[in-house]
mmCIF file of C-alpha atoms in Angstrom:
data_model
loop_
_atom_site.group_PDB
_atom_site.id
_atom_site.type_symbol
_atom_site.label_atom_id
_atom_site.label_comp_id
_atom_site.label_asym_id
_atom_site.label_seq_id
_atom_site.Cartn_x
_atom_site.Cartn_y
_atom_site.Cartn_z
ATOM 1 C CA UNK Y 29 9.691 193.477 -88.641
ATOM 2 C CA UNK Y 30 8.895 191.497 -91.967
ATOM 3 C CA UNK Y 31 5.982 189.165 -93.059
ATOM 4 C CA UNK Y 32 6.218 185.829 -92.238
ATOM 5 C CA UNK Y 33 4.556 182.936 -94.679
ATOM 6 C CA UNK Y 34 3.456 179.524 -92.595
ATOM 7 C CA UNK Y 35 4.851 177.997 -95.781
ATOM 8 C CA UNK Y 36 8.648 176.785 -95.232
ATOM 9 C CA UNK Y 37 11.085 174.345 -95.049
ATOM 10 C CA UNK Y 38 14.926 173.397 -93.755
ATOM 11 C CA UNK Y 39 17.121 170.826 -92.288
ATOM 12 C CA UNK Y 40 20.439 171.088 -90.226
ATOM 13 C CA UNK Y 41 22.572 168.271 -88.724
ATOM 14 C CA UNK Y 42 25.303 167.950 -86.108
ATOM 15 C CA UNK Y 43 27.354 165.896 -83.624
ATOM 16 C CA UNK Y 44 26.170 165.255 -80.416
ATOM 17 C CA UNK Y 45 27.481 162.586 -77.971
ATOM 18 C CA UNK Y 46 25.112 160.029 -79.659
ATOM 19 C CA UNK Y 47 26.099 160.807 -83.602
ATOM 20 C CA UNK Y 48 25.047 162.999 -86.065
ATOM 21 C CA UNK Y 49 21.353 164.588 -85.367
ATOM 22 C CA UNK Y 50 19.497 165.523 -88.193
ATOM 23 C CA UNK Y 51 16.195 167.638 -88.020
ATOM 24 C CA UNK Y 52 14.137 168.442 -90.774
ATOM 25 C CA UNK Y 53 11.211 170.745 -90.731
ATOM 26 C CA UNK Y 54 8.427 171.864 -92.832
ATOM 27 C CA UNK Y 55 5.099 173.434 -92.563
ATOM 28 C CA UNK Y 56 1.923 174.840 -94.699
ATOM 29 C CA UNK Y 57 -0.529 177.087 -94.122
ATOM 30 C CA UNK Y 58 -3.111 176.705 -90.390
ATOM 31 C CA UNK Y 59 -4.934 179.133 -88.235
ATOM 32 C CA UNK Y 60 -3.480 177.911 -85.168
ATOM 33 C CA UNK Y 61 0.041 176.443 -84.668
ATOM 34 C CA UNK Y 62 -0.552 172.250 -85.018
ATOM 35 C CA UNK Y 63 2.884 170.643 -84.201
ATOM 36 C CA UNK Y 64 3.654 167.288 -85.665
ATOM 37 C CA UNK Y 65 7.409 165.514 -84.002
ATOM 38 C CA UNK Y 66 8.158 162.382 -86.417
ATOM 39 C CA UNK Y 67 11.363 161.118 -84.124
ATOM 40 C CA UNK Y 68 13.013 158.134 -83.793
ATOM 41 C CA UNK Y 69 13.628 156.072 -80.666
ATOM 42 C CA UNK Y 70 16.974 157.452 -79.936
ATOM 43 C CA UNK Y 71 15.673 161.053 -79.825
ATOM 44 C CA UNK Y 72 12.267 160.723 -78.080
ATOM 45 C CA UNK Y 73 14.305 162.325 -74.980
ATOM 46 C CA UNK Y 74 13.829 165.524 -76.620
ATOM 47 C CA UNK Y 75 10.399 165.966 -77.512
ATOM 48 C CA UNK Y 76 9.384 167.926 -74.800
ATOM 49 C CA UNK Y 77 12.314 170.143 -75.290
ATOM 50 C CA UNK Y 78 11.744 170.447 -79.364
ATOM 51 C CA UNK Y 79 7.956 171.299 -78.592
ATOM 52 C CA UNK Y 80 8.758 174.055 -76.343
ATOM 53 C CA UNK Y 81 11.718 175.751 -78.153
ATOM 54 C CA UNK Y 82 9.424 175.521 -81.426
ATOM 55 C CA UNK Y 83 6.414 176.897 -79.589
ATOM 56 C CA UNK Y 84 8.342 179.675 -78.626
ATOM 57 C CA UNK Y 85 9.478 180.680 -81.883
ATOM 58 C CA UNK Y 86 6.666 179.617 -84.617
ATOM 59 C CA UNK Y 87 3.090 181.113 -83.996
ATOM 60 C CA UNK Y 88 1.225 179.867 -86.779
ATOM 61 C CA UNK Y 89 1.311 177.014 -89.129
ATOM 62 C CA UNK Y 90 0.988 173.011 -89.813
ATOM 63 C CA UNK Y 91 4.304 172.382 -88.711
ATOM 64 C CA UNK Y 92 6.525 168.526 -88.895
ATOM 65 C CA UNK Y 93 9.348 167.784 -87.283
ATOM 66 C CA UNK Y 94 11.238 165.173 -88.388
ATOM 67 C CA UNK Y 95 14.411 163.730 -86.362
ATOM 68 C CA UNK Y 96 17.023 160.648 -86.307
ATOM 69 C CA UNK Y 97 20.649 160.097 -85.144
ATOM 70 C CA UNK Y 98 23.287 158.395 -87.452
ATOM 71 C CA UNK Y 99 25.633 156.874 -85.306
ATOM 72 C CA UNK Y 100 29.279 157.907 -86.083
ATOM 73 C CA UNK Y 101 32.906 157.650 -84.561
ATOM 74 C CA UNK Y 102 31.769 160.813 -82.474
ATOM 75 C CA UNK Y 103 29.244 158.346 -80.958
ATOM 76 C CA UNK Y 104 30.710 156.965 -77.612
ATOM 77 C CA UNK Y 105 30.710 153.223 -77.068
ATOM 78 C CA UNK Y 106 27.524 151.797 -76.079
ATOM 79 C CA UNK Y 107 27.140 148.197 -74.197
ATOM 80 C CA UNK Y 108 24.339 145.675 -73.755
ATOM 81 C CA UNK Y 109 21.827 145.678 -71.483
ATOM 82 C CA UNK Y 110 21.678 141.745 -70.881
ATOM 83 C CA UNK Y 111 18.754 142.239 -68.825
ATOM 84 C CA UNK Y 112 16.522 143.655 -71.376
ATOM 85 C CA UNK Y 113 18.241 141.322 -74.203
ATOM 86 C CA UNK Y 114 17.332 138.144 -71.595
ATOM 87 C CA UNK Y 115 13.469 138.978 -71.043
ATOM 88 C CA UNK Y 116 13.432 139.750 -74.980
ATOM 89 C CA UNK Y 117 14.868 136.290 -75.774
ATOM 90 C CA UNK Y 118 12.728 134.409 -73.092
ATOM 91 C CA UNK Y 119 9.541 136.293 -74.599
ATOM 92 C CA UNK Y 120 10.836 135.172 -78.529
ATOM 93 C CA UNK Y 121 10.772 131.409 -76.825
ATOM 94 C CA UNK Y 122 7.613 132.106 -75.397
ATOM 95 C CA UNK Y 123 6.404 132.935 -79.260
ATOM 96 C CA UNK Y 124 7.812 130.225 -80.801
ATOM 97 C CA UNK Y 125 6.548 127.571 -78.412
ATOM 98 C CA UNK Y 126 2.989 128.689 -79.746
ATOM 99 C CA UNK Y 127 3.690 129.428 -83.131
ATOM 100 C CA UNK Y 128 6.975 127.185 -84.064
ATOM 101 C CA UNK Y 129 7.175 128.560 -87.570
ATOM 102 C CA UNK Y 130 7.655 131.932 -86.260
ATOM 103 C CA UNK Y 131 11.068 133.529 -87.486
ATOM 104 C CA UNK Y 132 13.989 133.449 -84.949
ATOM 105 C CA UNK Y 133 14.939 137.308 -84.532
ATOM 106 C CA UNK Y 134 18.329 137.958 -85.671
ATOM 107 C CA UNK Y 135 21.714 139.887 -84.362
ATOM 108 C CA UNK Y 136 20.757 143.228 -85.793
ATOM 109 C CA UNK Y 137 16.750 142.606 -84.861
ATOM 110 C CA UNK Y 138 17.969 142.133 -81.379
ATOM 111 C CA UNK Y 139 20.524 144.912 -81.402
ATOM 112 C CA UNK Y 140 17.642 147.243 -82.621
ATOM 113 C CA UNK Y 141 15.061 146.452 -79.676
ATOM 114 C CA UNK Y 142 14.201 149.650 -77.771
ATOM 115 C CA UNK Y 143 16.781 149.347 -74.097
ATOM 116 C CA UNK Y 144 19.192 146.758 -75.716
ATOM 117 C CA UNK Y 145 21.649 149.422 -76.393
ATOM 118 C CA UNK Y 146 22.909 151.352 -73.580
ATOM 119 C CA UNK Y 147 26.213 154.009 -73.236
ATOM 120 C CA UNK Y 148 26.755 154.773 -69.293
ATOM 121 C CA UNK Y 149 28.912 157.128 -70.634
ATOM 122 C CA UNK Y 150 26.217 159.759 -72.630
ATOM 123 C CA UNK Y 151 26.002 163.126 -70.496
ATOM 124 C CA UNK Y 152 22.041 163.387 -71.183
ATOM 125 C CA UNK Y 153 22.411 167.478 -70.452
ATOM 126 C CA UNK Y 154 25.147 167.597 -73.224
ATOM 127 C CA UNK Y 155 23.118 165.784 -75.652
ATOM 128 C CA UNK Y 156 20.479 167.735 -74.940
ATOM 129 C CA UNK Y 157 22.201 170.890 -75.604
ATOM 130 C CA UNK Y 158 23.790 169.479 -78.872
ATOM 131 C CA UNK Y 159 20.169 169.129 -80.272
ATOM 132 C CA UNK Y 160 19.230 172.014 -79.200
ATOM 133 C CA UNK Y 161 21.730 173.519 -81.065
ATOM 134 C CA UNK Y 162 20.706 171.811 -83.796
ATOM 135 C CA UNK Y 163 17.255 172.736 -83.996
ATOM 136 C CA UNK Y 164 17.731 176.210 -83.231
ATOM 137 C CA UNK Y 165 19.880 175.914 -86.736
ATOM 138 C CA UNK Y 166 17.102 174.507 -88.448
ATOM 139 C CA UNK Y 167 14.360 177.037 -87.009
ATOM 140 C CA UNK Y 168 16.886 179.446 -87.777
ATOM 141 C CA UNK Y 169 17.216 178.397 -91.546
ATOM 142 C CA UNK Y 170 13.272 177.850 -91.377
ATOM 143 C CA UNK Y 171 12.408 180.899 -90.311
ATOM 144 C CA UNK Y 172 14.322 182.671 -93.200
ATOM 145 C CA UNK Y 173 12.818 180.569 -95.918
ATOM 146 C CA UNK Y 174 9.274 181.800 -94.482
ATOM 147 C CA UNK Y 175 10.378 185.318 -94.196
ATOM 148 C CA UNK Y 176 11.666 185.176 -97.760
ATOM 149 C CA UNK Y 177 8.315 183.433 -98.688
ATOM 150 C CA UNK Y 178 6.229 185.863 -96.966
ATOM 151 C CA UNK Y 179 8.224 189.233 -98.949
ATOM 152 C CA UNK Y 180 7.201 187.513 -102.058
ATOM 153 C CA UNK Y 181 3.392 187.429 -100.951
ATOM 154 C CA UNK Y 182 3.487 191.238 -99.607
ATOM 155 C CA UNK Y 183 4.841 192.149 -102.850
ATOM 156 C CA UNK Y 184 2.152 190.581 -104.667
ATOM 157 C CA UNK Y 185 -0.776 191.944 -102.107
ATOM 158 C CA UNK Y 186 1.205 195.597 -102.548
ATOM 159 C CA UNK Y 187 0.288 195.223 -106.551
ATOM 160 C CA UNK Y 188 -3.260 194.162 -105.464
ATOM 161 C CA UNK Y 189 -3.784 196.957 -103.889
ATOM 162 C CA UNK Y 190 -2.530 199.078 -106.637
ATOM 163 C CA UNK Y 191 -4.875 197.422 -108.668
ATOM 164 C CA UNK Y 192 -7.795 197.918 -106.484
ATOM 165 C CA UNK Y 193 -6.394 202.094 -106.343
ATOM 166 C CA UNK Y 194 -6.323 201.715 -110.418
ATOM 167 C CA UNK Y 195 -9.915 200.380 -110.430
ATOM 168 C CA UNK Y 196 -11.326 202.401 -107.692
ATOM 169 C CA UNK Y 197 -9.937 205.808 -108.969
ATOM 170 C CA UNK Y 198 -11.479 204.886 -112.685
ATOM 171 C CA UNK Y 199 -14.762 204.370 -111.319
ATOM 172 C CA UNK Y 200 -14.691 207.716 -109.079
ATOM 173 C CA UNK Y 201 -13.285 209.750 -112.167
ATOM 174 C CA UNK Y 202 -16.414 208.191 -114.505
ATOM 175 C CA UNK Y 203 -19.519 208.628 -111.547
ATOM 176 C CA UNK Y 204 -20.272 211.809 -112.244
ATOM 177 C CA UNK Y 205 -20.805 210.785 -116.417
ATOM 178 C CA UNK Y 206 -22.513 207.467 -114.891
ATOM 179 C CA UNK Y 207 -24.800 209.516 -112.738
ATOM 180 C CA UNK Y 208 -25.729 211.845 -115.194
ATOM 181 C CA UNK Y 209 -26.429 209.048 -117.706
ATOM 182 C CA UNK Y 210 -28.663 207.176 -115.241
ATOM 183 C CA UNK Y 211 -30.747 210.608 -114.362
ATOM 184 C CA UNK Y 212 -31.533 211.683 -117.575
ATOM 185 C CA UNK Y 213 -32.713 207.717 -118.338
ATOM 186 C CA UNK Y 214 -34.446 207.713 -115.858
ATOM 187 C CA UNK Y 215 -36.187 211.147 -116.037
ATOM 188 C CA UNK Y 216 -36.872 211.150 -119.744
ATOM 189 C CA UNK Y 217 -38.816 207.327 -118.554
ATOM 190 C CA UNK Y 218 -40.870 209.137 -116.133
ATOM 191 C CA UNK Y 219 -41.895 211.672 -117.878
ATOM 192 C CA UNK Y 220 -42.800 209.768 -120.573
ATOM 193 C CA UNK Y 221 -44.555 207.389 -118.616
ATOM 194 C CA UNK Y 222 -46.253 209.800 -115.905
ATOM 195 C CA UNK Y 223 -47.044 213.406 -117.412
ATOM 196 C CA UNK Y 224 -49.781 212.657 -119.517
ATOM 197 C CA UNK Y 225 -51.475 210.420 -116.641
ATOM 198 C CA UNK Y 226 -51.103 212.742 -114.187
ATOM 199 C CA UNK Y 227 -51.908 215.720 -115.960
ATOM 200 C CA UNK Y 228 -55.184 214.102 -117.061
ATOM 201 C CA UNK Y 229 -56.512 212.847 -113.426
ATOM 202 C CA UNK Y 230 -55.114 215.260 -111.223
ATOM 203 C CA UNK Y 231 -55.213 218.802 -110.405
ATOM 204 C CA UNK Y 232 -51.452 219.166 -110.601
ATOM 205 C CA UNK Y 233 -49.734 220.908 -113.098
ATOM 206 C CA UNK Y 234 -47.545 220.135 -115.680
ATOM 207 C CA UNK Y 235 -44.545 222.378 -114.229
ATOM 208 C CA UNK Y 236 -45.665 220.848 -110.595
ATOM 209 C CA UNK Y 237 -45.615 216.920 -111.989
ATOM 210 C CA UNK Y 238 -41.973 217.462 -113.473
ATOM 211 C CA UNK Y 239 -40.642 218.912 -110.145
ATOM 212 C CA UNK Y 240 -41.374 216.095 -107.976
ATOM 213 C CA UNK Y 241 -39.940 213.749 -110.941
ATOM 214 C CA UNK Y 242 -36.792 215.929 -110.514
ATOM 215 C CA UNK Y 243 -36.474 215.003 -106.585
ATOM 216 C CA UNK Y 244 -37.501 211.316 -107.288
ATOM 217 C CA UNK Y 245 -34.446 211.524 -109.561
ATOM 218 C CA UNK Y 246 -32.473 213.207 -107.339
ATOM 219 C CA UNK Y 247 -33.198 210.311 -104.035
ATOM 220 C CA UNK Y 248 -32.410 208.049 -106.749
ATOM 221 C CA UNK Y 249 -29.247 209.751 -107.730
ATOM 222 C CA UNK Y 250 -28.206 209.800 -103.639
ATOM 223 C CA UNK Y 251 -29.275 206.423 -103.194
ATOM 224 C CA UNK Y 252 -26.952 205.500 -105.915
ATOM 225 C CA UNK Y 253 -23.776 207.278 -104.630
ATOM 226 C CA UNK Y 254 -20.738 205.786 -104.345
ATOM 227 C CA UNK Y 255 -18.714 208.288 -102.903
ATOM 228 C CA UNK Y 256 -18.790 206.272 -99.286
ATOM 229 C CA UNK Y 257 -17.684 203.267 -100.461
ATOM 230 C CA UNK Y 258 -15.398 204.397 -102.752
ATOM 231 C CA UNK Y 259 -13.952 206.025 -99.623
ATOM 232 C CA UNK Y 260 -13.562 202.864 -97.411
ATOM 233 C CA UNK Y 261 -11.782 201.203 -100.117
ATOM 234 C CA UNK Y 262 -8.776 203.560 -100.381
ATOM 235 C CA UNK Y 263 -9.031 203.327 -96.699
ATOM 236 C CA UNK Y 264 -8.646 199.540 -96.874
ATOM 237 C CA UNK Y 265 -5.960 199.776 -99.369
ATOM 238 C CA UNK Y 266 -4.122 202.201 -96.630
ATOM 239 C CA UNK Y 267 -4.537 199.259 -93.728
ATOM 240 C CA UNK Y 268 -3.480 196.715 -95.799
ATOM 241 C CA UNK Y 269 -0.152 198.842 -96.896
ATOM 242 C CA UNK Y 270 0.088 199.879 -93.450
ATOM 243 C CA UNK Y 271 0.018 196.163 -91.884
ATOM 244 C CA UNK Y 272 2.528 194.770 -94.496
ATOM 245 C CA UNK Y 273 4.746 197.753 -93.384
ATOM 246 C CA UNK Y 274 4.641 197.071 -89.791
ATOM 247 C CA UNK Y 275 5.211 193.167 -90.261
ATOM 248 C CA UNK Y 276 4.961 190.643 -87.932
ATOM 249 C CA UNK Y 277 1.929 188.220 -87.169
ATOM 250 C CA UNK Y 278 -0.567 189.875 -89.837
ATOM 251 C CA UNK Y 279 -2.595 187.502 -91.556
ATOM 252 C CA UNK Y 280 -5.993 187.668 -88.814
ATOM 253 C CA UNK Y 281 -6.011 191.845 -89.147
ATOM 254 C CA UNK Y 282 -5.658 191.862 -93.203
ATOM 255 C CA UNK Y 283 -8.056 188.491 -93.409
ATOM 256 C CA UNK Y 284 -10.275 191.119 -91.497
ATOM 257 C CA UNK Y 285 -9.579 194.230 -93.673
ATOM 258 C CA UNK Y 286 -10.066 192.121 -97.161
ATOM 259 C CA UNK Y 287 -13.590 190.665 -95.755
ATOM 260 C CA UNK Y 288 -14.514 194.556 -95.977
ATOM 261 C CA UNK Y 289 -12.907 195.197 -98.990
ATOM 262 C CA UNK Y 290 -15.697 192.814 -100.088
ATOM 263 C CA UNK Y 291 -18.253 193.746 -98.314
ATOM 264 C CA UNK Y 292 -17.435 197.992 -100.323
ATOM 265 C CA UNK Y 293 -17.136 195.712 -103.700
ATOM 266 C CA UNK Y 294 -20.173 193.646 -103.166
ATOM 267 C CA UNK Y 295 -22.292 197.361 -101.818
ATOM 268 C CA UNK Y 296 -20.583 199.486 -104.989
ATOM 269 C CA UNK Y 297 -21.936 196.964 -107.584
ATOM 270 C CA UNK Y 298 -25.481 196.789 -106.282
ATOM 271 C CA UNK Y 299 -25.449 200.490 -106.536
ATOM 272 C CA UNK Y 300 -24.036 201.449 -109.294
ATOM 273 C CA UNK Y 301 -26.320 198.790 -111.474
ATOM 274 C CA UNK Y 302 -25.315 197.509 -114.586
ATOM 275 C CA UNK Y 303 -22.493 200.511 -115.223
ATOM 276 C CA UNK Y 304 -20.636 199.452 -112.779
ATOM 277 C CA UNK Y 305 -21.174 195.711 -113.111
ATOM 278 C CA UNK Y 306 -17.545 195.172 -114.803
ATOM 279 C CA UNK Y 307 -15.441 197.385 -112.153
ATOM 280 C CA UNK Y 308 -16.925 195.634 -109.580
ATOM 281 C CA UNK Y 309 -16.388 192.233 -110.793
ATOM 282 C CA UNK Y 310 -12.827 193.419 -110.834
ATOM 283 C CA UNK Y 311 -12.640 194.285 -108.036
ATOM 284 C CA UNK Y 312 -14.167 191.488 -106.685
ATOM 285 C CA UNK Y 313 -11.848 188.998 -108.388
ATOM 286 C CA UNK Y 314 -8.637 190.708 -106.876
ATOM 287 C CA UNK Y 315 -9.353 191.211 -103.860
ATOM 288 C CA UNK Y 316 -10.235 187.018 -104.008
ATOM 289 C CA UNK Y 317 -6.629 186.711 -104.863
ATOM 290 C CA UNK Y 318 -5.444 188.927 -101.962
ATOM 291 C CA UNK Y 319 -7.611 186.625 -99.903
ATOM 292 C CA UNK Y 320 -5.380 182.943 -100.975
ATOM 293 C CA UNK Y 321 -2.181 184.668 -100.743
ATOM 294 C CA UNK Y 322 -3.106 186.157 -96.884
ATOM 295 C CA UNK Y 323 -4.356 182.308 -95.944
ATOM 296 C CA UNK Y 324 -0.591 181.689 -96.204
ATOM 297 C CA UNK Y 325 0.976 184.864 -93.752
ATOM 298 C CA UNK Y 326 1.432 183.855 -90.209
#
C-alpha cells in the first residue's frame, strides 16, 4: 500500500444524456474527512450519490467538489414547462405592480429559472451512471496526485529519520567522553568545596569523605544516563520506517510516534545539561519538521 497526502487535486469531464459533466476536486490537509459539493442546479440530483461514492473512497481531508453540465449536441431536446414559466410570470407582475421600476426578466432570465426547462426524454438512471463515471475518473486521477504527493513526504520523513539516526548515534558515541568530563567536574568541585569542612568538624576521614563523594558522583553519573532514551529513539525511528513501509491511513500512528520522539528529545537535553544542549536542539528542530509534513498524510 503507499502513503496517501490529503493534499490533491483533478478534474475529468464527459457526456451524459444532459451534456458534458465536469467535476473538479481538490482538498488540503483535516483530521476528519469534511466534504464540501459546489454543484449547479442541473446536477443537484447527484449529491447524495457523489457524497457516498467519495465517502467510500477518501478517509481524510478538506475535500470540494465542484460540478456543472455544458449543454452540447449530446444533450437531448428539452421543452418548457408552461406551468412553472406561467406562475413565474404572474409572480414578476405581482413585483412590478409594487415596485413598477423593477426590471422585466428577460428570455434567457426566464429560460434559466430552476423547472422551466424540462427533457421527458432524460433516463435519470443513465445520467446517473454517466456521472458516476465521471467522478470515479476524477477520484481516480485525485487519488494518484495524493499518492504521488504523499511518496514525496515519506521520502522526506525517511531523511528525517536518518537525520535523527546521524544525531542520535553522535551523541551515544561522545557519552562516555561527556560523562567522564562531567564526573571529574564535578568531583574535583566537591572535593574542593567539602574535604577541608568535613575533615575539620567531623570524625570522618579523609579516605572515608572522598568515598561517599565518589558514589554522589556516581548517582549523578546514573541519573544523567542517556542510554534509555537514546534507545527509544532508534526505536521510534524503526516505527516511523516501519509505518511508511506498510502505507495506508498513517498519519494518527506516526503523529503519535513523533509526540514521543519529543518527549526522548525534550528528557535527553535535560539530562545531558549544557553538553548536550546543541544535539538536542537538533533533534528537536527535525523532528518539528517531521511533525508539518505528517499533518498532511491521510
Amino acid at each position: 500500500m503507499t502513503v496517501a497526502s490529503m493534499t490533491g487535486y483533478a478534474v475529468a469531464s464527459g457526456a451524459t444524456p444532459l451534456g458534458t459533466v465536469t467535476l473538479e476536486c481538490r482538498s488540503v490537509n483535516s483530521r476528519f474527512l469534511d466534504l464540501t459539493l459546489r454543484l449547479n442546479e442541473d446536477l443537484r440530483f447527484a449529491d447524495s450519490l457523489i457524497r457516498e461514492t467519495i465517502q467510500k473512497r477518501i478517509a481524510r481531508g478538506k475535500v470540494e467538489i465542484r460540478g456543472y453540465i455544458t449543454p452540447d449536441e449530446n444533450a437531448a431536446p428539452a421543452r418548457i414547462n408552461t406551468t412553472v414559466l406561467n406562475r413565474i410570470v404572474e409572480l414578476q407582475q405581482t413585483v412590478r405592480d409594487v415596485v413598477p421600476n423593477a426590471r422585466e426578466l428577460s428570455v434567457s432570465d426566464l429560460l434559466a429559472m430552476p423547472g422551466v426547462m424540462v427533457n421527458d426524454r432524460i433516463d435519470q438512471d443513465a445520467v446517473s451512471s454517466a456521472v458516476l463515471a465521471v467522478l470515479n475518473n476524477a477520484l481516480d486521477a485525485f487519488t494518484a496526485s495524493r499518492a504521488r504527493e504523499g511518496e514525496a513526504l515519506a521520502s522526506v520523513l525517511l531523511n528525517n529519520c536518518q537525520q535523527i539516526e546521524e544525531v542520535v548515534t553522535e551523541v551515544k558515541g561522545r557519552m562516555p567522553e561527556i560523562l567522564a568530563h562531567i564526573e571529574g567536574k564535578l568531583k574535583e568541585r566537591l572535593e574542593n568545596a567539602l574535604c577541608t569542612a568535613l575533615t575539620e568538624t567531623s570524625t570522618l576521614t579523609r579516605e572515608e569523605v572522598s568515598d561517599r563523594i565518589r558514589q554522589e558522583v556516581t548517582l549523578y553519573a546514573m541519573r544523567m544516563d542517556v542510554e534509555e532514551e537514546i534507545n527509544r529513539l532508534y526505536t521510534h525511528v524503526t516505527e516511523v520506517r516501519r509505518i511508511l513501509n506498510k502505507g495506508g491511513a498513517v498519519g494518527r500512528r506516526l503523529d503519535f510516534v513523533v509526540q514521543e520522539m519529543n518527549r526522548e528529545a525534550n528528557t535527553l537535553g535535560s539530562k545531558a545539561a549544557i553538553e548536550m544542549t546543541n544535539a538536542s536542539l537538533a533533534l528537536k528542530v527535525v523532528i518539528e519538521q517531521m511533525r508539518e509534513q505528517i499533518q498532511n498524510l491521510e
